[in-house]
Amino acid sequence: MLFRSVDGRGRVAQWPGGMGSVTLTAWAVDFLVEAKAAGQPVDAALLRTLADTLGQALRSDYGDFVDGEAYVERAAALEALTAAGRFDAAYFAELARIARFADADGVADVVLAGSAGGQGQAPAMKTLATLLGDGVATRLYQGKEVYAGLPGVRTARSGLVFPSETRTIARISRALATSAPSHPKLPLLRDALVTLGKGDGWGSTTANAEALAALAAWLQAPRDTTWRLDIAEGGKGSTVTPTGGTGVLRTSTAGLAEVKSSAAVGLRVDTRYLPTADGGTVAPVTNGFVVTRTIEVLTDGASEKYPLDKGGTKLDIPQGEIGRAHV
């Protein structure tokens, strides 16, 4: 229960009885807002309490910031409050004005707050997007420009704000996806996120969540392209023709399918092999391994064995008799 981890100052802690932080409180508000939007029951009083705490944390003289992370926590508070419908234009302007001296993940939160707060056309938004893009280094690999790191990111940061390269890339990606969806470095950041992910994710729960959220934001970002996808399967066809945005088609076929597209698409294929007939009617096949199956019926102390060596064999056993299957 989230409310059990709220400390005496209205901040969310990592566990009940612990000392809370602005960062965790902002994430908790984001979570509650998303849960409410998804139709889940949300404690309105708890959401109001956490939002009030974040309102206090917007002030530069707030006394409970993590050392060295005041800007990042103020930006996180602004983003979460905006998601909860409490955007503050004055604090947005202040945080945008001093963004050039701040960490990229904090700047990204200010951009996200500005986008959600109706500031998409404000001059500051363009400046912030440029600032985020300029902070991403690139290099040429086999003649193609690829992501090469975040040279301006501080290395000595508090673990209480859960910093990581993946999280910073993810926040920048989400910010650019909402404020500048055609930014040339957005595809590089997307590819970097995919590359940083391993078989079990991105290394931590926060990094996993941020990376998945960033990739989802990229998929939902509007695009000035129109493309057509045709799938022909078994004499019938399916077509997707989205204008902008991302189109997704889920279909299944019992045979071969031909896919044609006017643009690059991602195709995920799950193939399952199942017998077309009921298993009991399939004739036994010897192919490397020999498996025999026999049913033994016990009647009044005597037994009789019936080999199942033909497809479709039926065996009637009276109720009350004991049957043993030998494989």
GROMACS .gro file of C-alpha atoms in nm:
model
  327
    1MET     CA    1   0.000   0.000   0.000
    2LEU     CA    2   0.147   0.332  -0.110
    3PHE     CA    3   0.004   0.531   0.180
    4ARG     CA    4   0.208   0.324   0.427
    5SER     CA    5   0.529   0.460   0.274
    6VAL     CA    6   0.436   0.827   0.318
    7ASP     CA    7   0.645   0.998   0.586
    8GLY     CA    8   0.539   1.273   0.827
    9ARG     CA    9   0.612   1.545   0.571
   10GLY     CA   10   0.395   1.396   0.300
   11ARG     CA   11   0.680   1.247   0.097
   12VAL     CA   12   0.692   0.892  -0.037
   13ALA     CA   13   0.974   0.672   0.095
   14GLN     CA   14   1.117   0.350  -0.043
   15TRP     CA   15   0.963   0.153   0.244
   16PRO     CA   16   0.725   0.214   0.539
   17GLY     CA   17   0.893   0.414   0.814
   18GLY     CA   18   1.167   0.546   0.587
   19MET     CA   19   1.249   0.904   0.497
   20GLY     CA   20   1.077   1.015   0.180
   21SER     CA   21   1.206   1.220  -0.110
   22VAL     CA   22   1.066   1.460  -0.366
   23THR     CA   23   1.174   1.229  -0.648
   24LEU     CA   24   0.981   0.929  -0.518
   25THR     CA   25   0.682   1.149  -0.441
   26ALA     CA   26   0.678   1.279  -0.799
   27TRP     CA   27   0.696   0.926  -0.936
   28ALA     CA   28   0.414   0.820  -0.705
   29VAL     CA   29   0.193   1.104  -0.831
   30ASP     CA   30   0.271   1.009  -1.191
   31PHE     CA   31   0.175   0.651  -1.108
   32LEU     CA   32  -0.153   0.749  -0.943
   33VAL     CA   33  -0.246   0.978  -1.233
   34GLU     CA   34  -0.178   0.703  -1.486
   35ALA     CA   35  -0.369   0.450  -1.277
   36LYS     CA   36  -0.667   0.686  -1.258
   37ALA     CA   37  -0.657   0.743  -1.634
   38ALA     CA   38  -0.660   0.366  -1.682
   39GLY     CA   39  -0.982   0.339  -1.481
   40GLN     CA   40  -0.825   0.202  -1.163
   41PRO     CA   41  -0.951   0.314  -0.820
   42VAL     CA   42  -0.723   0.582  -0.673
   43ASP     CA   43  -0.721   0.732  -0.323
   44ALA     CA   44  -0.809   1.094  -0.402
   45ALA     CA   45  -0.702   1.217  -0.058
   46LEU     CA   46  -0.361   1.054  -0.095
   47LEU     CA   47  -0.312   1.202  -0.441
   48ARG     CA   48  -0.407   1.545  -0.309
   49THR     CA   49  -0.165   1.514  -0.016
   50LEU     CA   50   0.127   1.411  -0.238
   51ALA     CA   51   0.048   1.688  -0.488
   52ASP     CA   52   0.041   1.946  -0.208
   53THR     CA   53   0.386   1.825  -0.099
   54LEU     CA   54   0.518   1.865  -0.453
   55GLY     CA   55   0.370   2.215  -0.464
   56GLN     CA   56   0.592   2.306  -0.170
   57ALA     CA   57   0.890   2.138  -0.338
   58LEU     CA   58   0.868   2.374  -0.635
   59ARG     CA   59   1.016   2.649  -0.419
   60SER     CA   60   1.391   2.701  -0.447
   61ASP     CA   61   1.413   2.742  -0.067
   62TYR     CA   62   1.250   2.406   0.006
   63GLY     CA   63   1.461   2.238   0.273
   64ASP     CA   64   1.431   1.867   0.192
   65PHE     CA   65   1.598   1.829  -0.145
   66VAL     CA   66   1.858   1.555  -0.195
   67ASP     CA   67   2.199   1.722  -0.176
   68GLY     CA   68   2.309   1.844  -0.518
   69GLU     CA   69   1.982   1.745  -0.686
   70ALA     CA   70   1.757   2.044  -0.618
   71TYR     CA   71   1.694   2.124  -0.986
   72VAL     CA   72   1.619   1.764  -1.080
   73GLU     CA   73   1.374   1.725  -0.793
   74ARG     CA   74   1.203   2.058  -0.861
   75ALA     CA   75   1.168   1.962  -1.228
   76ALA     CA   76   1.027   1.621  -1.134
   77ALA     CA   77   0.778   1.794  -0.904
   78LEU     CA   78   0.670   2.028  -1.183
   79GLU     CA   79   0.624   1.741  -1.430
   80ALA     CA   80   0.419   1.534  -1.185
   81LEU     CA   81   0.204   1.830  -1.079
   82THR     CA   82   0.136   1.908  -1.444
   83ALA     CA   83   0.028   1.549  -1.501
   84ALA     CA   84  -0.210   1.591  -1.208
   85GLY     CA   85  -0.359   1.905  -1.366
   86ARG     CA   86  -0.169   2.161  -1.155
   87PHE     CA   87   0.073   2.319  -1.403
   88ASP     CA   88   0.252   2.630  -1.272
   89ALA     CA   89   0.363   2.864  -1.551
   90ALA     CA   90   0.579   3.079  -1.321
   91TYR     CA   91   0.792   2.789  -1.201
   92PHE     CA   92   0.810   2.654  -1.556
   93ALA     CA   93   0.954   2.986  -1.671
   94GLU     CA   94   1.205   2.990  -1.385
   95LEU     CA   95   1.325   2.633  -1.439
   96ALA     CA   96   1.344   2.686  -1.815
   97ARG     CA   97   1.554   3.001  -1.764
   98ILE     CA   98   1.823   2.824  -1.561
   99ALA     CA   99   1.812   2.495  -1.756
  100ARG     CA  100   2.149   2.550  -1.925
  101PHE     CA  101   2.319   2.492  -1.590
  102ALA     CA  102   2.114   2.183  -1.500
  103ASP     CA  103   2.120   1.808  -1.554
  104ALA     CA  104   1.962   1.675  -1.872
  105ASP     CA  105   1.704   1.455  -1.701
  106GLY     CA  106   1.578   1.757  -1.507
  107VAL     CA  107   1.561   1.966  -1.822
  108ALA     CA  108   1.366   1.686  -1.990
  109ASP     CA  109   1.110   1.694  -1.708
  110VAL     CA  110   1.067   2.069  -1.758
  111VAL     CA  111   1.005   2.007  -2.129
  112LEU     CA  112   0.752   1.735  -2.051
  113ALA     CA  113   0.575   1.969  -1.809
  114GLY     CA  114   0.574   2.247  -2.070
  115SER     CA  115   0.429   2.019  -2.336
  116ALA     CA  116   0.152   1.896  -2.107
  117GLY     CA  117   0.094   2.247  -1.971
  118GLY     CA  118   0.015   2.405  -2.306
  119GLN     CA  119   0.354   2.568  -2.360
  120GLY     CA  120   0.438   2.376  -2.678
  121GLN     CA  121   0.471   2.696  -2.885
  122ALA     CA  122   0.657   2.895  -2.622
  123PRO     CA  123   1.005   3.017  -2.730
  124ALA     CA  124   1.154   2.850  -2.423
  125MET     CA  125   1.043   2.507  -2.545
  126LYS     CA  126   1.245   2.534  -2.864
  127THR     CA  127   1.548   2.647  -2.664
  128LEU     CA  128   1.512   2.356  -2.422
  129ALA     CA  129   1.475   2.102  -2.706
  130THR     CA  130   1.790   2.240  -2.868
  131LEU     CA  131   1.970   2.220  -2.536
  132LEU     CA  132   1.873   1.855  -2.492
  133GLY     CA  133   1.971   1.764  -2.848
  134ASP     CA  134   2.308   1.939  -2.822
  135GLY     CA  135   2.387   1.738  -2.509
  136VAL     CA  136   2.375   1.409  -2.703
  137ALA     CA  137   2.710   1.321  -2.864
  138THR     CA  138   2.726   1.125  -3.190
  139ARG     CA  139   2.990   0.954  -3.401
  140LEU     CA  140   3.012   0.787  -3.737
  141TYR     CA  141   2.997   0.409  -3.746
  142GLN     CA  142   3.024   0.244  -4.089
  143GLY     CA  143   2.920   0.572  -4.245
  144LYS     CA  144   2.613   0.611  -4.023
  145GLU     CA  145   2.567   0.855  -3.735
  146VAL     CA  146   2.509   0.675  -3.404
  147TYR     CA  147   2.477   0.766  -3.038
  148ALA     CA  148   2.813   0.824  -2.862
  149GLY     CA  149   2.723   0.919  -2.507
  150LEU     CA  150   2.621   1.213  -2.288
  151PRO     CA  151   2.945   1.405  -2.229
  152GLY     CA  152   2.785   1.681  -2.023
  153VAL     CA  153   2.627   1.453  -1.762
  154ARG     CA  154   2.761   1.471  -1.408
  155THR     CA  155   2.914   1.147  -1.285
  156ALA     CA  156   2.904   1.222  -0.911
  157ARG     CA  157   2.532   1.217  -0.842
  158SER     CA  158   2.322   1.098  -0.551
  159GLY     CA  159   2.184   0.747  -0.575
  160LEU     CA  160   1.864   0.877  -0.411
  161VAL     CA  161   1.749   1.011  -0.750
  162PHE     CA  162   1.839   0.682  -0.923
  163PRO     CA  163   2.060   0.828  -1.197
  164SER     CA  164   2.163   0.614  -1.494
  165GLU     CA  165   2.253   0.660  -1.858
  166THR     CA  166   1.943   0.468  -1.961
  167ARG     CA  167   1.714   0.686  -1.752
  168THR     CA  168   1.867   1.009  -1.884
  169ILE     CA  169   1.839   0.891  -2.246
  170ALA     CA  170   1.482   0.783  -2.184
  171ARG     CA  171   1.380   1.118  -2.034
  172ILE     CA  172   1.543   1.309  -2.321
  173SER     CA  173   1.368   1.080  -2.570
  174ARG     CA  174   1.028   1.135  -2.413
  175ALA     CA  175   1.083   1.510  -2.399
  176LEU     CA  176   1.186   1.531  -2.765
  177ALA     CA  177   0.907   1.295  -2.871
  178THR     CA  178   0.648   1.532  -2.724
  179SER     CA  179   0.809   1.868  -2.809
  180ALA     CA  180   1.009   1.803  -3.127
  181PRO     CA  181   0.899   1.468  -3.278
  182SER     CA  182   1.103   1.529  -3.594
  183HIS     CA  183   1.428   1.602  -3.407
  184PRO     CA  184   1.715   1.432  -3.595
  185LYS     CA  185   1.863   1.280  -3.278
  186LEU     CA  186   1.542   1.113  -3.166
  187PRO     CA  187   1.599   0.798  -3.380
  188LEU     CA  188   1.957   0.777  -3.245
  189LEU     CA  189   1.829   0.788  -2.888
  190ARG     CA  190   1.571   0.521  -2.966
  191ASP     CA  191   1.839   0.294  -3.110
  192ALA     CA  192   2.062   0.367  -2.810
  193LEU     CA  193   1.787   0.259  -2.571
  194VAL     CA  194   1.735  -0.065  -2.760
  195THR     CA  195   2.110  -0.130  -2.765
  196LEU     CA  196   2.151  -0.063  -2.392
  197GLY     CA  197   1.881  -0.316  -2.309
  198LYS     CA  198   1.992  -0.671  -2.239
  199GLY     CA  199   1.806  -0.999  -2.211
  200ASP     CA  200   1.669  -0.906  -1.867
  201GLY     CA  201   1.613  -0.535  -1.922
  202TRP     CA  202   1.817  -0.223  -1.858
  203GLY     CA  203   1.969  -0.305  -1.520
  204SER     CA  204   1.720  -0.168  -1.267
  205THR     CA  205   1.348  -0.125  -1.214
  206THR     CA  206   1.360   0.251  -1.270
  207ALA     CA  207   1.569   0.215  -1.585
  208ASN     CA  208   1.334  -0.053  -1.720
  209ALA     CA  209   1.027   0.164  -1.657
  210GLU     CA  210   1.181   0.475  -1.810
  211ALA     CA  211   1.310   0.291  -2.118
  212LEU     CA  212   0.974   0.127  -2.189
  213ALA     CA  213   0.789   0.455  -2.135
  214ALA     CA  214   1.026   0.634  -2.373
  215LEU     CA  215   0.985   0.372  -2.644
  216ALA     CA  216   0.608   0.389  -2.603
  217ALA     CA  217   0.619   0.769  -2.636
  218TRP     CA  218   0.822   0.735  -2.953
  219LEU     CA  219   0.563   0.499  -3.100
  220GLN     CA  220   0.281   0.738  -3.015
  221ALA     CA  221   0.453   1.051  -3.148
  222PRO     CA  222   0.285   1.205  -3.455
  223ARG     CA  223   0.468   1.174  -3.786
  224ASP     CA  224   0.422   1.353  -4.115
  225THR     CA  225   0.421   1.032  -4.314
  226THR     CA  226   0.159   0.816  -4.479
  227TRP     CA  227   0.227   0.452  -4.544
  228ARG     CA  228   0.038   0.140  -4.644
  229LEU     CA  229   0.080  -0.217  -4.523
  230ASP     CA  230  -0.082  -0.507  -4.711
  231ILE     CA  231  -0.094  -0.861  -4.579
  232ALA     CA  232  -0.224  -1.134  -4.808
  233GLU     CA  233  -0.306  -1.464  -4.640
  234GLY     CA  234  -0.508  -1.757  -4.763
  235GLY     CA  235  -0.692  -1.563  -5.032
  236LYS     CA  236  -0.787  -1.274  -4.807
  237GLY     CA  237  -0.605  -0.950  -4.730
  238SER     CA  238  -0.565  -0.694  -4.452
  239THR     CA  239  -0.454  -0.334  -4.496
  240VAL     CA  240  -0.328  -0.066  -4.257
  241THR     CA  241  -0.300   0.291  -4.386
  242PRO     CA  242  -0.231   0.532  -4.099
  243THR     CA  243  -0.176   0.902  -4.168
  244GLY     CA  244   0.078   1.008  -3.910
  245GLY     CA  245   0.134   0.826  -3.586
  246THR     CA  246   0.190   0.454  -3.567
  247GLY     CA  247  -0.037   0.180  -3.698
  248VAL     CA  248  -0.042  -0.165  -3.544
  249LEU     CA  249  -0.205  -0.470  -3.698
  250ARG     CA  250  -0.240  -0.803  -3.522
  251THR     CA  251  -0.346  -1.098  -3.735
  252SER     CA  252  -0.305  -1.474  -3.757
  253THR     CA  253  -0.301  -1.723  -4.040
  254ALA     CA  254  -0.292  -2.099  -4.072
  255GLY     CA  255  -0.063  -2.087  -4.373
  256LEU     CA  256   0.173  -1.863  -4.565
  257ALA     CA  257   0.131  -1.486  -4.559
  258GLU     CA  258   0.283  -1.223  -4.785
  259VAL     CA  259   0.362  -0.878  -4.642
  260LYS     CA  260   0.410  -0.569  -4.857
  261SER     CA  261   0.473  -0.221  -4.720
  262SER     CA  262   0.546   0.122  -4.863
  263ALA     CA  263   0.762   0.208  -4.560
  264ALA     CA  264   0.989   0.037  -4.310
  265VAL     CA  265   0.782  -0.159  -4.060
  266GLY     CA  266   0.848  -0.379  -3.763
  267LEU     CA  267   0.718  -0.732  -3.801
  268ARG     CA  268   0.689  -0.976  -3.514
  269VAL     CA  269   0.604  -1.332  -3.607
  270ASP     CA  270   0.510  -1.603  -3.356
  271THR     CA  271   0.499  -1.945  -3.522
  272ARG     CA  272   0.327  -2.243  -3.361
  273TYR     CA  273   0.313  -2.592  -3.505
  274LEU     CA  274   0.006  -2.798  -3.415
  275PRO     CA  275  -0.137  -3.114  -3.576
  276THR     CA  276  -0.433  -3.040  -3.798
  277ALA     CA  277  -0.618  -3.346  -3.666
  278ASP     CA  278  -0.695  -3.456  -3.313
  279GLY     CA  279  -0.396  -3.623  -3.150
  280GLY     CA  280  -0.587  -3.944  -3.097
  281THR     CA  281  -0.635  -3.993  -3.471
  282VAL     CA  282  -0.271  -3.937  -3.572
  283ALA     CA  283  -0.083  -4.254  -3.667
  284PRO     CA  284   0.239  -4.323  -3.471
  285VAL     CA  285   0.559  -4.214  -3.643
  286THR     CA  286   0.911  -4.340  -3.576
  287ASN     CA  287   1.164  -4.064  -3.636
  288GLY     CA  288   1.475  -4.103  -3.423
  289PHE     CA  289   1.294  -4.191  -3.101
  290VAL     CA  290   1.076  -4.498  -3.054
  291VAL     CA  291   0.783  -4.451  -2.817
  292THR     CA  292   0.529  -4.724  -2.748
  293ARG     CA  293   0.210  -4.690  -2.550
  294THR     CA  294   0.005  -4.970  -2.395
  295ILE     CA  295  -0.308  -4.965  -2.184
  296GLU     CA  296  -0.330  -5.243  -1.923
  297VAL     CA  297  -0.678  -5.321  -1.789
  298LEU     CA  298  -0.705  -5.500  -1.451
  299THR     CA  299  -1.019  -5.714  -1.406
  300ASP     CA  300  -1.076  -5.943  -1.106
  301GLY     CA  301  -0.704  -5.985  -1.045
  302ALA     CA  302  -0.628  -6.056  -1.410
  303SER     CA  303  -0.484  -5.810  -1.657
  304GLU     CA  304  -0.495  -5.764  -2.030
  305LYS     CA  305  -0.277  -5.530  -2.234
  306TYR     CA  306  -0.393  -5.334  -2.538
  307PRO     CA  307  -0.121  -5.172  -2.752
  308LEU     CA  308  -0.206  -4.834  -2.899
  309ASP     CA  309  -0.017  -4.873  -3.224
  310LYS     CA  310  -0.271  -4.734  -3.471
  311GLY     CA  311  -0.417  -4.391  -3.510
  312GLY     CA  312  -0.780  -4.356  -3.404
  313THR     CA  313  -0.779  -4.667  -3.180
  314LYS     CA  314  -1.071  -4.667  -2.934
  315LEU     CA  315  -1.074  -4.867  -2.616
  316ASP     CA  316  -1.387  -4.914  -2.404
  317ILE     CA  317  -1.318  -4.975  -2.033
  318PRO     CA  318  -1.619  -5.050  -1.808
  319GLN     CA  319  -1.675  -4.813  -1.520
  320GLY     CA  320  -1.503  -4.932  -1.204
  321GLU     CA  321  -1.219  -5.114  -1.384
  322ILE     CA  322  -0.860  -5.010  -1.326
  323GLY     CA  323  -0.652  -4.903  -1.624
  324ARG     CA  324  -0.277  -4.841  -1.637
  325ALA     CA  325  -0.103  -4.651  -1.913
  326HIS     CA  326   0.250  -4.767  -1.999
  327VAL     CA  327   0.467  -4.539  -2.214
   0.00000   0.00000   0.00000
